[in-house]
Coordinates of C-alpha atoms in Angstrom, one line a residue:
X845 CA -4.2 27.6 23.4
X846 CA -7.1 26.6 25.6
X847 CA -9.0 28.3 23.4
X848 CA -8.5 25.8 20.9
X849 CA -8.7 22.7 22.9
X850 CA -11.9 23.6 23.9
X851 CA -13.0 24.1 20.5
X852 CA -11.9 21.2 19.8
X853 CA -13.9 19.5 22.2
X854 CA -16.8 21.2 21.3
X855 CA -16.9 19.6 17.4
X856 CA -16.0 16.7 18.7
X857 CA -19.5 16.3 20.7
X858 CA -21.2 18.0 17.5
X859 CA -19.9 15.9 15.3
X860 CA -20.6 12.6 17.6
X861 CA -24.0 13.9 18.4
X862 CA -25.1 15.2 14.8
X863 CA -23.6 12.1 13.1
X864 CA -25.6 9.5 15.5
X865 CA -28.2 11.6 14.5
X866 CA -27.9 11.9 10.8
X867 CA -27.3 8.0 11.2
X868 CA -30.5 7.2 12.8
X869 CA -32.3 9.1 10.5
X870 CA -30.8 7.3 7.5
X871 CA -32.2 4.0 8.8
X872 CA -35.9 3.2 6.8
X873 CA -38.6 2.6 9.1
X874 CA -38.8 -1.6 9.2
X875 CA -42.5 -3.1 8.8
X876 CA -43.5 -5.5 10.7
X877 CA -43.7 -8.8 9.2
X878 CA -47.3 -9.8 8.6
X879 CA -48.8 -11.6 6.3
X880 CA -51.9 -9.3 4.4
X881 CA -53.7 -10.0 1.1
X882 CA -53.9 -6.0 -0.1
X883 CA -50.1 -5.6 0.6
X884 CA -47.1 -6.0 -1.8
X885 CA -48.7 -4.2 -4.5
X886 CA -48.0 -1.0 -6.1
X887 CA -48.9 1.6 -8.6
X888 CA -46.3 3.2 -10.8
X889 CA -47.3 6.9 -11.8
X890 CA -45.7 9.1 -15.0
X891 CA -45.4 11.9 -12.3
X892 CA -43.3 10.0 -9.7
X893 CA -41.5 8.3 -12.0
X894 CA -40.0 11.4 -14.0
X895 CA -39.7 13.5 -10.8
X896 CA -36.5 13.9 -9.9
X897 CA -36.4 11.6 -6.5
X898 CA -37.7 8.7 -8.7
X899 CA -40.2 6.1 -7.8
X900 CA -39.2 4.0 -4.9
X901 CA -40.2 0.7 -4.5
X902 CA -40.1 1.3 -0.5
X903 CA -43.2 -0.5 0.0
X904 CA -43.6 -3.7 1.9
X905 CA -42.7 -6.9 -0.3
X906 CA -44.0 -10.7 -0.2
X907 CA -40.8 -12.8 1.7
X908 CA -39.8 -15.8 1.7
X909 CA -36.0 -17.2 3.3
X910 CA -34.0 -19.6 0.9
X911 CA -35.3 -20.2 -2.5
X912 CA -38.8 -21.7 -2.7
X913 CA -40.0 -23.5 -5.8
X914 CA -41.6 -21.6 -8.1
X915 CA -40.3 -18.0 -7.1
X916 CA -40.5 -16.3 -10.3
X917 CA -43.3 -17.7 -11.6
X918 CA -46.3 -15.1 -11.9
X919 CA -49.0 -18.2 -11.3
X920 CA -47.0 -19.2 -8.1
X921 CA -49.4 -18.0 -4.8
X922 CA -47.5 -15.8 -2.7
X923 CA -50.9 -15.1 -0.2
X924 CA -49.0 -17.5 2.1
X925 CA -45.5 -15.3 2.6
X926 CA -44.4 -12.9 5.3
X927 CA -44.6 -8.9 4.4
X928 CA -41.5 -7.4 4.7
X929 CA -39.2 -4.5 4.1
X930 CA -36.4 -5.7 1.9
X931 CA -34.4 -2.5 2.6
X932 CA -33.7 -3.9 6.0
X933 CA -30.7 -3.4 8.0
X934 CA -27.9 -5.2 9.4
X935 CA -28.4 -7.6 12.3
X936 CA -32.5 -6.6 11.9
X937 CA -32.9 -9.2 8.5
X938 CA -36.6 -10.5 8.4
X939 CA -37.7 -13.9 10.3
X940 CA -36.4 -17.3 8.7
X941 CA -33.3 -14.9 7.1
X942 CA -30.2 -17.1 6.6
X943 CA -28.3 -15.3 4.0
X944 CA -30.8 -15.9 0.9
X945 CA -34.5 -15.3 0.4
X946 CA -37.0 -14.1 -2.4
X947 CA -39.0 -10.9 -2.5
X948 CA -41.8 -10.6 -4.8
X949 CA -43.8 -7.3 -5.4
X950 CA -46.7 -6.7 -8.3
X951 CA -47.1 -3.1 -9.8
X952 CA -49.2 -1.7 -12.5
X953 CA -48.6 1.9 -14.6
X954 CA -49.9 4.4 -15.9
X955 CA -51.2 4.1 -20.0
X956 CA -48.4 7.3 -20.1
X957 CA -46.0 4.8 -19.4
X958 CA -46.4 2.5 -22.0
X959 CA -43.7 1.8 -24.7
X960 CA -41.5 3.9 -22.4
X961 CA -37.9 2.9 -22.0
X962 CA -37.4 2.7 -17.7
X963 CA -35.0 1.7 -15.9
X964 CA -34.6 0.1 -12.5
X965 CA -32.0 1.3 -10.2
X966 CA -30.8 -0.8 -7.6
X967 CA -29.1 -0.6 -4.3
X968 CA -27.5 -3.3 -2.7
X969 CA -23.7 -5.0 -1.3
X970 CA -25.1 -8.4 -2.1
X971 CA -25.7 -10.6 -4.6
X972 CA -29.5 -10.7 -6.7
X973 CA -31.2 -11.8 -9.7
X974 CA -34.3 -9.5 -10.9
X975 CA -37.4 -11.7 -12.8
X976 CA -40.0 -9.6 -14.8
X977 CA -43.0 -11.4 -15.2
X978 CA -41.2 -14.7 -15.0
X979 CA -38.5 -13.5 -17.4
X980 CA -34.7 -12.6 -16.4
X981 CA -34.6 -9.1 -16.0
X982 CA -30.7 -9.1 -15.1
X983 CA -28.0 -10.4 -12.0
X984 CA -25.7 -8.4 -10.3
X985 CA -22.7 -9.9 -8.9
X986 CA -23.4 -14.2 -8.1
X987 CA -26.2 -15.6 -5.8
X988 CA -25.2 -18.6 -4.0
X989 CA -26.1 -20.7 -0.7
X990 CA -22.9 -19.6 1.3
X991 CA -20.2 -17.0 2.1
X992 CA -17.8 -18.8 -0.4
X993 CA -20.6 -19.4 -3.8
X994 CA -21.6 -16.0 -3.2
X995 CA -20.3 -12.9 -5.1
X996 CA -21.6 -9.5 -3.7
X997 CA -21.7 -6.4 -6.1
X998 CA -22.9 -2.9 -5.4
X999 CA -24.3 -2.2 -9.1
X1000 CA -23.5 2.0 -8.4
X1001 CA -23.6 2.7 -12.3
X1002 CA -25.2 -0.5 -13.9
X1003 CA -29.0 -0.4 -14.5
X1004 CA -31.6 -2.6 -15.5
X1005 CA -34.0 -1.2 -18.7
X1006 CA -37.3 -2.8 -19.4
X1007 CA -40.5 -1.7 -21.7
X1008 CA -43.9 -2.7 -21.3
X1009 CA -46.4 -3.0 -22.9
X1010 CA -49.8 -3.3 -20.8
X1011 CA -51.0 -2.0 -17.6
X1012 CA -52.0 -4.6 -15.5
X1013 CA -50.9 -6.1 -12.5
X1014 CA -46.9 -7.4 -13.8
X1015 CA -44.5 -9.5 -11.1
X1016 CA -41.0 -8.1 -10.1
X1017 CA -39.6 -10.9 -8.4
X1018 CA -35.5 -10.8 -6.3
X1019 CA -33.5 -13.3 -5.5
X1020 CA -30.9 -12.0 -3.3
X1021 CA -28.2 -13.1 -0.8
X1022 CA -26.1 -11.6 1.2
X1023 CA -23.8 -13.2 4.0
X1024 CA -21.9 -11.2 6.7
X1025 CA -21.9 -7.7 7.9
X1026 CA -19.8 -5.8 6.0
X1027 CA -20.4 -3.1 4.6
X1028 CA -22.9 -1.9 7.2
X1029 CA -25.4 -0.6 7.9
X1030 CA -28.0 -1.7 5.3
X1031 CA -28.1 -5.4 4.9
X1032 CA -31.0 -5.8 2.1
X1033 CA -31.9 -3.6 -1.1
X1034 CA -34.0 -0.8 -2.5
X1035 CA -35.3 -0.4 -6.0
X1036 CA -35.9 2.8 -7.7
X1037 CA -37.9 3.2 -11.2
X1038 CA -36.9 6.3 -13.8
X1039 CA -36.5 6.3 -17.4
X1040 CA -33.8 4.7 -18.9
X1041 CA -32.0 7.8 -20.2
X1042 CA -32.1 9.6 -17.6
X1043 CA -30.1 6.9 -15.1
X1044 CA -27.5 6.8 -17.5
X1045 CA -26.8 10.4 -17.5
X1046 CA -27.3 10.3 -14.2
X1047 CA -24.4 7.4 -13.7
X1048 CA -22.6 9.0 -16.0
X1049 CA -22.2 12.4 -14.0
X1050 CA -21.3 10.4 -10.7
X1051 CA -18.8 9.2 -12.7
X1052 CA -17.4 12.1 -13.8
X1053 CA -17.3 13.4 -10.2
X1054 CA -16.0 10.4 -8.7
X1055 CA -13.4 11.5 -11.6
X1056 CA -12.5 14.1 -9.0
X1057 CA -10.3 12.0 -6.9
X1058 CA -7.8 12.2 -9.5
X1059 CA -7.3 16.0 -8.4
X1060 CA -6.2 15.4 -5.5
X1061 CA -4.1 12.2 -6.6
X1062 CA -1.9 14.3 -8.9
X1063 CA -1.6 17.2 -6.9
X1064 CA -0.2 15.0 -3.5
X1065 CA 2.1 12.5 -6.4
X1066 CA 3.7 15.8 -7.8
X1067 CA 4.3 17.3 -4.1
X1068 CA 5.8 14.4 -2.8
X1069 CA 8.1 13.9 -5.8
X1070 CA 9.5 17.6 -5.5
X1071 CA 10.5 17.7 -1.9
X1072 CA 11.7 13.8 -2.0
X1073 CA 13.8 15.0 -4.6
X1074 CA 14.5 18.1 -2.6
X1075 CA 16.0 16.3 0.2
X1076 CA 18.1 14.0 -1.8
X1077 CA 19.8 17.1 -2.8
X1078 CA 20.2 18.9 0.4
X1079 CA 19.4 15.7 3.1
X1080 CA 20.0 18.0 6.3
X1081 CA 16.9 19.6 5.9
X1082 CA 14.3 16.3 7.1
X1083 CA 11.3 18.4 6.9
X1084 CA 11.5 17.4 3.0
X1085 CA 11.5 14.0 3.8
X1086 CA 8.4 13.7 6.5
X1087 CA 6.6 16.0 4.0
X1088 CA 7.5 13.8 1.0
X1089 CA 6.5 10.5 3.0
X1090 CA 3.1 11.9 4.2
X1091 CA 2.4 13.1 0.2
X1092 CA 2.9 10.4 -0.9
X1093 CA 0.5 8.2 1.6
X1094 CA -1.9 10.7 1.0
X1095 CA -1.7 9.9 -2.9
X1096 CA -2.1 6.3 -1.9
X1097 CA -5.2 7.6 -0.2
X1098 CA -6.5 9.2 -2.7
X1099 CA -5.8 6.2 -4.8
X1100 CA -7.9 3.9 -2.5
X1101 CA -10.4 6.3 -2.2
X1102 CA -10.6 6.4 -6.2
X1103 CA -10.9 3.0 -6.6
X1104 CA -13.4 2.2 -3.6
X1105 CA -15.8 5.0 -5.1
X1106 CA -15.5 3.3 -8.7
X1107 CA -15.1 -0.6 -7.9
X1108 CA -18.7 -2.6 -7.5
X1109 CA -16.9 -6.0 -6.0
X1110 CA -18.0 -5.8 -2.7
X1111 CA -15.6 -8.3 -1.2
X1112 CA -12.4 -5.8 -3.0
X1113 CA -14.1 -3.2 -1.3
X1114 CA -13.7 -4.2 2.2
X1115 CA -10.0 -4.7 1.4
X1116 CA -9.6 -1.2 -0.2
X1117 CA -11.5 0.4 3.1
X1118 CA -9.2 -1.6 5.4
X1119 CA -6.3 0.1 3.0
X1120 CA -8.5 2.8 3.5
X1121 CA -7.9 2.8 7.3
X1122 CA -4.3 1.7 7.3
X1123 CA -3.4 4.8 5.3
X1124 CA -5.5 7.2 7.2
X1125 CA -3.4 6.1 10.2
X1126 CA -0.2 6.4 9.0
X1127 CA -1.3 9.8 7.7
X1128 CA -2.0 11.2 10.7
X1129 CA 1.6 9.7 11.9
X1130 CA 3.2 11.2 9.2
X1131 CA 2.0 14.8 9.5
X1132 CA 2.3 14.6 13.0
X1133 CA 6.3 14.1 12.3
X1134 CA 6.2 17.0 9.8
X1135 CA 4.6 19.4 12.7
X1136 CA 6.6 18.3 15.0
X1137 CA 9.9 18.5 12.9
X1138 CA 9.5 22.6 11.6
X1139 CA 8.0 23.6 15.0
X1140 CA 9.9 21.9 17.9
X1141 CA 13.4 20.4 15.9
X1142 CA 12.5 17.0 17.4
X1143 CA 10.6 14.1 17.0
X1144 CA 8.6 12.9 20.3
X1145 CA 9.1 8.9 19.1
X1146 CA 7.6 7.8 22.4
X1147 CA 4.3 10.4 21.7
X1148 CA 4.5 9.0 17.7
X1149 CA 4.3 5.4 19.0
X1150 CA 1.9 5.8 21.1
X1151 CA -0.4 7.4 18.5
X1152 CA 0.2 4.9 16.0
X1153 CA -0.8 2.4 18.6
X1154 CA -3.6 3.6 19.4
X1155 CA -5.0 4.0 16.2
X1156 CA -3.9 0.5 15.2
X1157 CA -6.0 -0.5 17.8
X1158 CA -9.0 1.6 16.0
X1159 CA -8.0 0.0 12.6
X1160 CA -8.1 -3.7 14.7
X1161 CA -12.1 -2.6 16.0
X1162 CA -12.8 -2.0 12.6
X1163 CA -11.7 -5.3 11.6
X1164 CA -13.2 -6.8 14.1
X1165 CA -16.5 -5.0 13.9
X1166 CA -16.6 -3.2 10.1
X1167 CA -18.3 -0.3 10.5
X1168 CA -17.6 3.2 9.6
X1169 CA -15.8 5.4 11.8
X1170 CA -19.2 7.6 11.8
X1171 CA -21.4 4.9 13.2
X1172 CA -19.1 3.7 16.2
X1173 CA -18.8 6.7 17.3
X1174 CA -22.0 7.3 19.2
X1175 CA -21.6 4.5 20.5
X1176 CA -17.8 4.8 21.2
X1177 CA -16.8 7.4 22.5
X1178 CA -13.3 6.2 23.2
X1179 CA -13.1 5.8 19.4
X1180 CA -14.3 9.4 18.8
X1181 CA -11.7 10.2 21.2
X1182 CA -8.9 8.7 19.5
X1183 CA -9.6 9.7 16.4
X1184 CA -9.5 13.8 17.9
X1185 CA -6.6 13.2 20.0
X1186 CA -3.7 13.8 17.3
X1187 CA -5.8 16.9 15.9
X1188 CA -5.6 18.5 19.6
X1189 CA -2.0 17.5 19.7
X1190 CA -1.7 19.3 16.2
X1191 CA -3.4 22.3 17.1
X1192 CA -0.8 22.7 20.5
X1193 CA 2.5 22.1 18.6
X1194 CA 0.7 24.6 15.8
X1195 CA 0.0 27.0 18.9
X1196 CA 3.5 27.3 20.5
X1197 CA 4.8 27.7 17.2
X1198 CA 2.1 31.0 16.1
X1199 CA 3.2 31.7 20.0
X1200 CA 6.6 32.1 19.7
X1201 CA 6.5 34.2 16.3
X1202 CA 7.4 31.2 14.1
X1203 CA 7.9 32.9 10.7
X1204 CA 5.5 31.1 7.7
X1205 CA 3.8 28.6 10.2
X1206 CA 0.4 30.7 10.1
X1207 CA 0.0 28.8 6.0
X1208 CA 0.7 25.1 7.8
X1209 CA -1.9 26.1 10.8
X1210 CA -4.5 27.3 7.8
X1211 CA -4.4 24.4 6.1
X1212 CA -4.6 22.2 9.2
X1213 CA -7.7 23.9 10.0
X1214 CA -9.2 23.8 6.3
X1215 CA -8.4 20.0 6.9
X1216 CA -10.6 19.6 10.1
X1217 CA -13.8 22.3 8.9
X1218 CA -13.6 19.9 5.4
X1219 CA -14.3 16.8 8.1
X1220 CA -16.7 18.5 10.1
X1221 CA -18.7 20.1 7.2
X1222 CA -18.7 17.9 4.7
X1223 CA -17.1 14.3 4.6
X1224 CA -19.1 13.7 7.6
X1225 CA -21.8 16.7 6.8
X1226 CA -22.3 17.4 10.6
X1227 CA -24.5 20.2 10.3
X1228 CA -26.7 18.7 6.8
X1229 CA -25.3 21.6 4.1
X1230 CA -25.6 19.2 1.4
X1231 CA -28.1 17.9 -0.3
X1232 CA -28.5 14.2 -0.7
X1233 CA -26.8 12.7 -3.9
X1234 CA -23.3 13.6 -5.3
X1235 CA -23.0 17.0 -6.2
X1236 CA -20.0 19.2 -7.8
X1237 CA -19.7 21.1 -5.3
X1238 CA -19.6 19.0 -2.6
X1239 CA -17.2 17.0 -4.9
X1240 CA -14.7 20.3 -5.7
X1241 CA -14.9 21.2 -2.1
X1242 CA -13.7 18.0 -0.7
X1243 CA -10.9 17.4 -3.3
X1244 CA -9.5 21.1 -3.0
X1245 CA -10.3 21.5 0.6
X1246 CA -8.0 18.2 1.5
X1247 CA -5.4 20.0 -0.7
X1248 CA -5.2 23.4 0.7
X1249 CA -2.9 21.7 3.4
X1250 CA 0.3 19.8 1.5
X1251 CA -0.4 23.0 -0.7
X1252 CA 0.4 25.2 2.4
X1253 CA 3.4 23.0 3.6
X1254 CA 4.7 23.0 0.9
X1255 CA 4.5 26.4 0.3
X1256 CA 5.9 26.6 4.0
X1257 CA 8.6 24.8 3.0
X1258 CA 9.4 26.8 -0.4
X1259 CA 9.5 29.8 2.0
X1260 CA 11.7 28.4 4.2
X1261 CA 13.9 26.8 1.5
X1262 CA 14.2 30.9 -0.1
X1263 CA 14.9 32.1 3.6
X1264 CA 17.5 29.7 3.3
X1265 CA 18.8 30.7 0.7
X1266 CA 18.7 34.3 0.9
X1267 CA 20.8 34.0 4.1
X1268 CA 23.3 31.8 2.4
X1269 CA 23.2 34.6 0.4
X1270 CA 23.9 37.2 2.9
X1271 CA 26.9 34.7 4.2
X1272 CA 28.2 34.2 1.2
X1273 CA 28.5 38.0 0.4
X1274 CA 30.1 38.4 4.0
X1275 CA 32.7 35.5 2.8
X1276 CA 33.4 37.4 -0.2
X1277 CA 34.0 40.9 1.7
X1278 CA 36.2 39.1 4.3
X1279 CA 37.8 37.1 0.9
X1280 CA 38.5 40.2 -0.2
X1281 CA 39.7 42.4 2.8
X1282 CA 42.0 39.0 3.6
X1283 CA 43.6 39.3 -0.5
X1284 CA 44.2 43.0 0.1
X1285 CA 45.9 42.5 3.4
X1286 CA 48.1 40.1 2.5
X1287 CA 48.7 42.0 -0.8
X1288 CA 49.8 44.9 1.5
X1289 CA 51.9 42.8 3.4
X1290 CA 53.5 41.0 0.6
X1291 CA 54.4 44.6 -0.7
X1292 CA 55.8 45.7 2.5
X1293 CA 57.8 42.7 2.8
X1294 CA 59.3 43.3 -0.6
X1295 CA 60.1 46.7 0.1
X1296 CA 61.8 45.9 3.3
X1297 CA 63.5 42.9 1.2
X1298 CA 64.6 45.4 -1.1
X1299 CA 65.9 48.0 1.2
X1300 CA 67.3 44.9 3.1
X1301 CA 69.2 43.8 -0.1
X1302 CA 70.7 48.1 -1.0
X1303 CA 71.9 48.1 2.2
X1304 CA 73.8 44.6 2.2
X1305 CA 74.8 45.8 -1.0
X1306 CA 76.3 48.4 0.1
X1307 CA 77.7 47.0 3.4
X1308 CA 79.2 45.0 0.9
X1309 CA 81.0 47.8 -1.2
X1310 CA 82.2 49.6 1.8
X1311 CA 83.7 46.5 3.7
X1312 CA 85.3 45.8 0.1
X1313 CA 86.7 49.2 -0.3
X1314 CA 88.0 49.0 3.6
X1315 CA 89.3 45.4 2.5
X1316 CA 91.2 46.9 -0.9
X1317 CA 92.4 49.6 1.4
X1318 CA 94.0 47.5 4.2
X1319 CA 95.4 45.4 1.6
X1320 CA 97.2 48.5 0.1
X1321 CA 99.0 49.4 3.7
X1322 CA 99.8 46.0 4.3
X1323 CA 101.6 45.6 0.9
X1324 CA 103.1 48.9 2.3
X1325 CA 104.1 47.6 5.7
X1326 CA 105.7 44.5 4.0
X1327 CA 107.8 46.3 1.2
X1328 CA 109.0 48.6 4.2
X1329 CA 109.7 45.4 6.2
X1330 CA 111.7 43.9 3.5
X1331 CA 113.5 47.1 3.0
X1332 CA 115.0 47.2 6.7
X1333 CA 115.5 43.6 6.4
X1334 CA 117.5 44.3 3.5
X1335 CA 119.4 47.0 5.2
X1336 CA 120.5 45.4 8.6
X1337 CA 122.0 42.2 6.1
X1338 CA 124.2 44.6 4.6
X1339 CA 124.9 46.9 7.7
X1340 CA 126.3 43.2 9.3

């Protein structure tokens, strides 16, 4: 057991540790803002282009905060505005930022790129209008002057095609706005240019994996039908019922998850994460009920409450500060701590029970810990196994790895319901013996009785015949005594 607590511990500080790391290494080196004549100019080769990392745009662009006159306009001078990154990050937006500025950046091509269909990819949570060469390119989401006019939209599978024709200098110019923090960390955009074709299939196939999450949706909905149903035919078995109630929030998990990796409304997305994080804490509640309910018989509601409380007070950080769960905890640690608490907890109850020889609680113990190495390795991809992008296999291993444990307690459970039953069996079998030794005994003794009633009822019988016989008998001699009687009678009247 202290074994596993310290374990525990250990991941805890690797995945604290690794993930501030991964997270500073995500950030893009910010530019200083100066302003330069040779700057905000790039050239756009067939070889980058078709590679498969694309062509970023990462260069520094001409800034400018609000919306200047003119913005779009290829003859409009831009000598005068500040150099920038536009890929900045939250609370680091460029000088004069208030929500809304323009970006301009001019780019020529190779002649092999000419007549080709491209396509620009962009990344953002805000809202933007492209202009190519003075000419509406596309929007995604609404650009306004405030938190309430503006609309943000993450554009994951939309792109923006465009053909040209000549190769000299053309003017990609961004409007874009963005109020708030949320979602962190990255508070501007990137740009990448590929051809045409090949974003689509590419959005396509993210599709299909995001797709995924349906996998695990139908497999939790099923489970927690069956044993709901389970223990509204036998209730005194509440394992069903804690197993049933934490299937079916993971479903809703899996639901939210679903829809926050397919939905581009960026203000619906903060309200499925905080649906997100509300489910994720009753989860943990909910499991921690099952655990304790097949290992100890009890439910600790003092220990339950407390949990839940403190991970209400994570969800209430979050709302306070968004920012995922990965980020704060570098800088948390209390947070990281909270969030690894009910998993020691888990692993102890788990412990006792391997301890004391519990029978089928090794499946519920495998899939806990598949749960926690599918954390650790790859929704928060401590130790980098996966390459950047979404992949399938990253994709299969998180849906199946998250379903290897309701698959095991349930299993548990379908054990435990057959050991049930085949002791039932066993009882009912003994029932049936005793049933049957009972029905011959009192056969026996009905027999016995009888006899005895019917040697009871020949010898009343014949009591009966005898004191008869004695009766006819006496009878006789009395007759006898009174005929004599009469006769001396008879004499002595005539003798006087």
């Amino acid at each position: 057991m202290r074994f596993l607590l310290v374990l525990l511990v250990v991941v805890s500080g690797l995945l604290g540790g690794r993930v501030a790391g991964a997270t500073d290494r995500s950030r893009p080196a910010l530019v200083s803002s100066s302003p330069s004549p040779d700057s905000a100019l790039v050239h756009l080769t067939a070889a980058q282009v078709y590679s498969p990392a694309m062509q970023g745009l990462d260069v520094r662009w001409r800034y400018q905060p609000g919306q200047p006159p003119g913005w779009a306009r290829p003859a409009t001078s831009d000598l005068g505005w500040l150099l920038t990154d536009p890929n900045f990050l939250v609370g680091q937006e460029p000088s004069g930022w208030r929500g809304t500025g323009c970006f301009r950046l001019r780019f020529t091509l190779d002649s092999a790129l000419l007549g080709q269909a491209l396509g620009l990819a962009m990344l953002q949570q805000g809202a933007s209008e492209i202009y190519l060469d003075g000419q509406l390119l596309g929007s995604f989401g609404t650009v306004g002057t405030s938190a309430q006019t503006t609309r943000g939209l993450e554009p994951r599978y939309l792109l923006l095609p465009f053909l040209l024709r000549t190769t000299e200098p053309h003017l990609l110019a961004v409007r874009y706005a963005r109020f708030g923090a949320w979602p962190p960390p990255h508070g501007g955009f990137s740009l990448h240019v590929a051809p045409a074709v090949r974003l689509q299939a590419e959005r396509v196939r993210v599709m299909r994996l995001r797709s995924l999450h349906l996998v695990n949706l139908t497999g939790t909905g099923v489970l927690a039908l069956l044993h709901f149903f389970l223990f509204l035919f036998y209730r005194p078995r509440r394992a069903n019922l804690y197993f049933s109630l934490y299937a079916g929030m993971l479903t809703a998990t899996s639901l939210l998850v679903y829809f926050r990796a397919t939905e581009m409304d960026v203000a619906l997305l903060m309200g499925l994460q905080l649906g997100f994080e509300v489910a994720t804490l009753l989860n943990t509640i909910l499991l921690l009920a099952f655990l304790y309910s097949v290992c100890e018989g009890y439910l600790p509601w003092r220990w339950l409450a407390l949990v839940l409380g403190l991970r209400a007070v994570q969800v209430g950080l979050w709302l306070w500060h968004p920012a995922s769960q990965a980020q704060e905890w570098p800088r948390q640690p209390l947070l990281l701590a909270i969030f690894v608490l009910p998993w020691v907890d888990m692993l102890r109850v788990l412990g006792r029970a391997l301890w004391r020889r519990q029978s089928g609680i090794g499946l519920v113990t495998l899939g806990v810990l598949s749960t926690i190495l599918v954390q650790v390795f790859a929704t928060y991809d401590v130790f980098h196994l996966w390459p950047p992008g979404s992949s399938l296999a990253h994709a299969l291993t998180m849906q199946f790895g998250f379903l290897l444990l309701p698959v095991c307690m349930s299993v548990y459970l379908a054990r435990d319901f057959a050991a049930t039953r085949r002791h039932l069996e066993v009882q009912l079998r003994q029932v049936e013996q005793l049933s049957a030794q009972t029905l011959a005994q009192e056969t026996e003794r009905r027999e016995l009785v009888s006899a005895q009633n019917e040697r009871l009822e020949t010898t009343v019988q014949a009591r009966t015949k005898e004191i008869s016989r004695q009766n006819h008998t006496l009878a006789t001699q009395r007759d006898e005594i009174t005929a004599q009687a009469d006769l001396l009678r008879a004499l002595d009247q005539e003798k006087t």
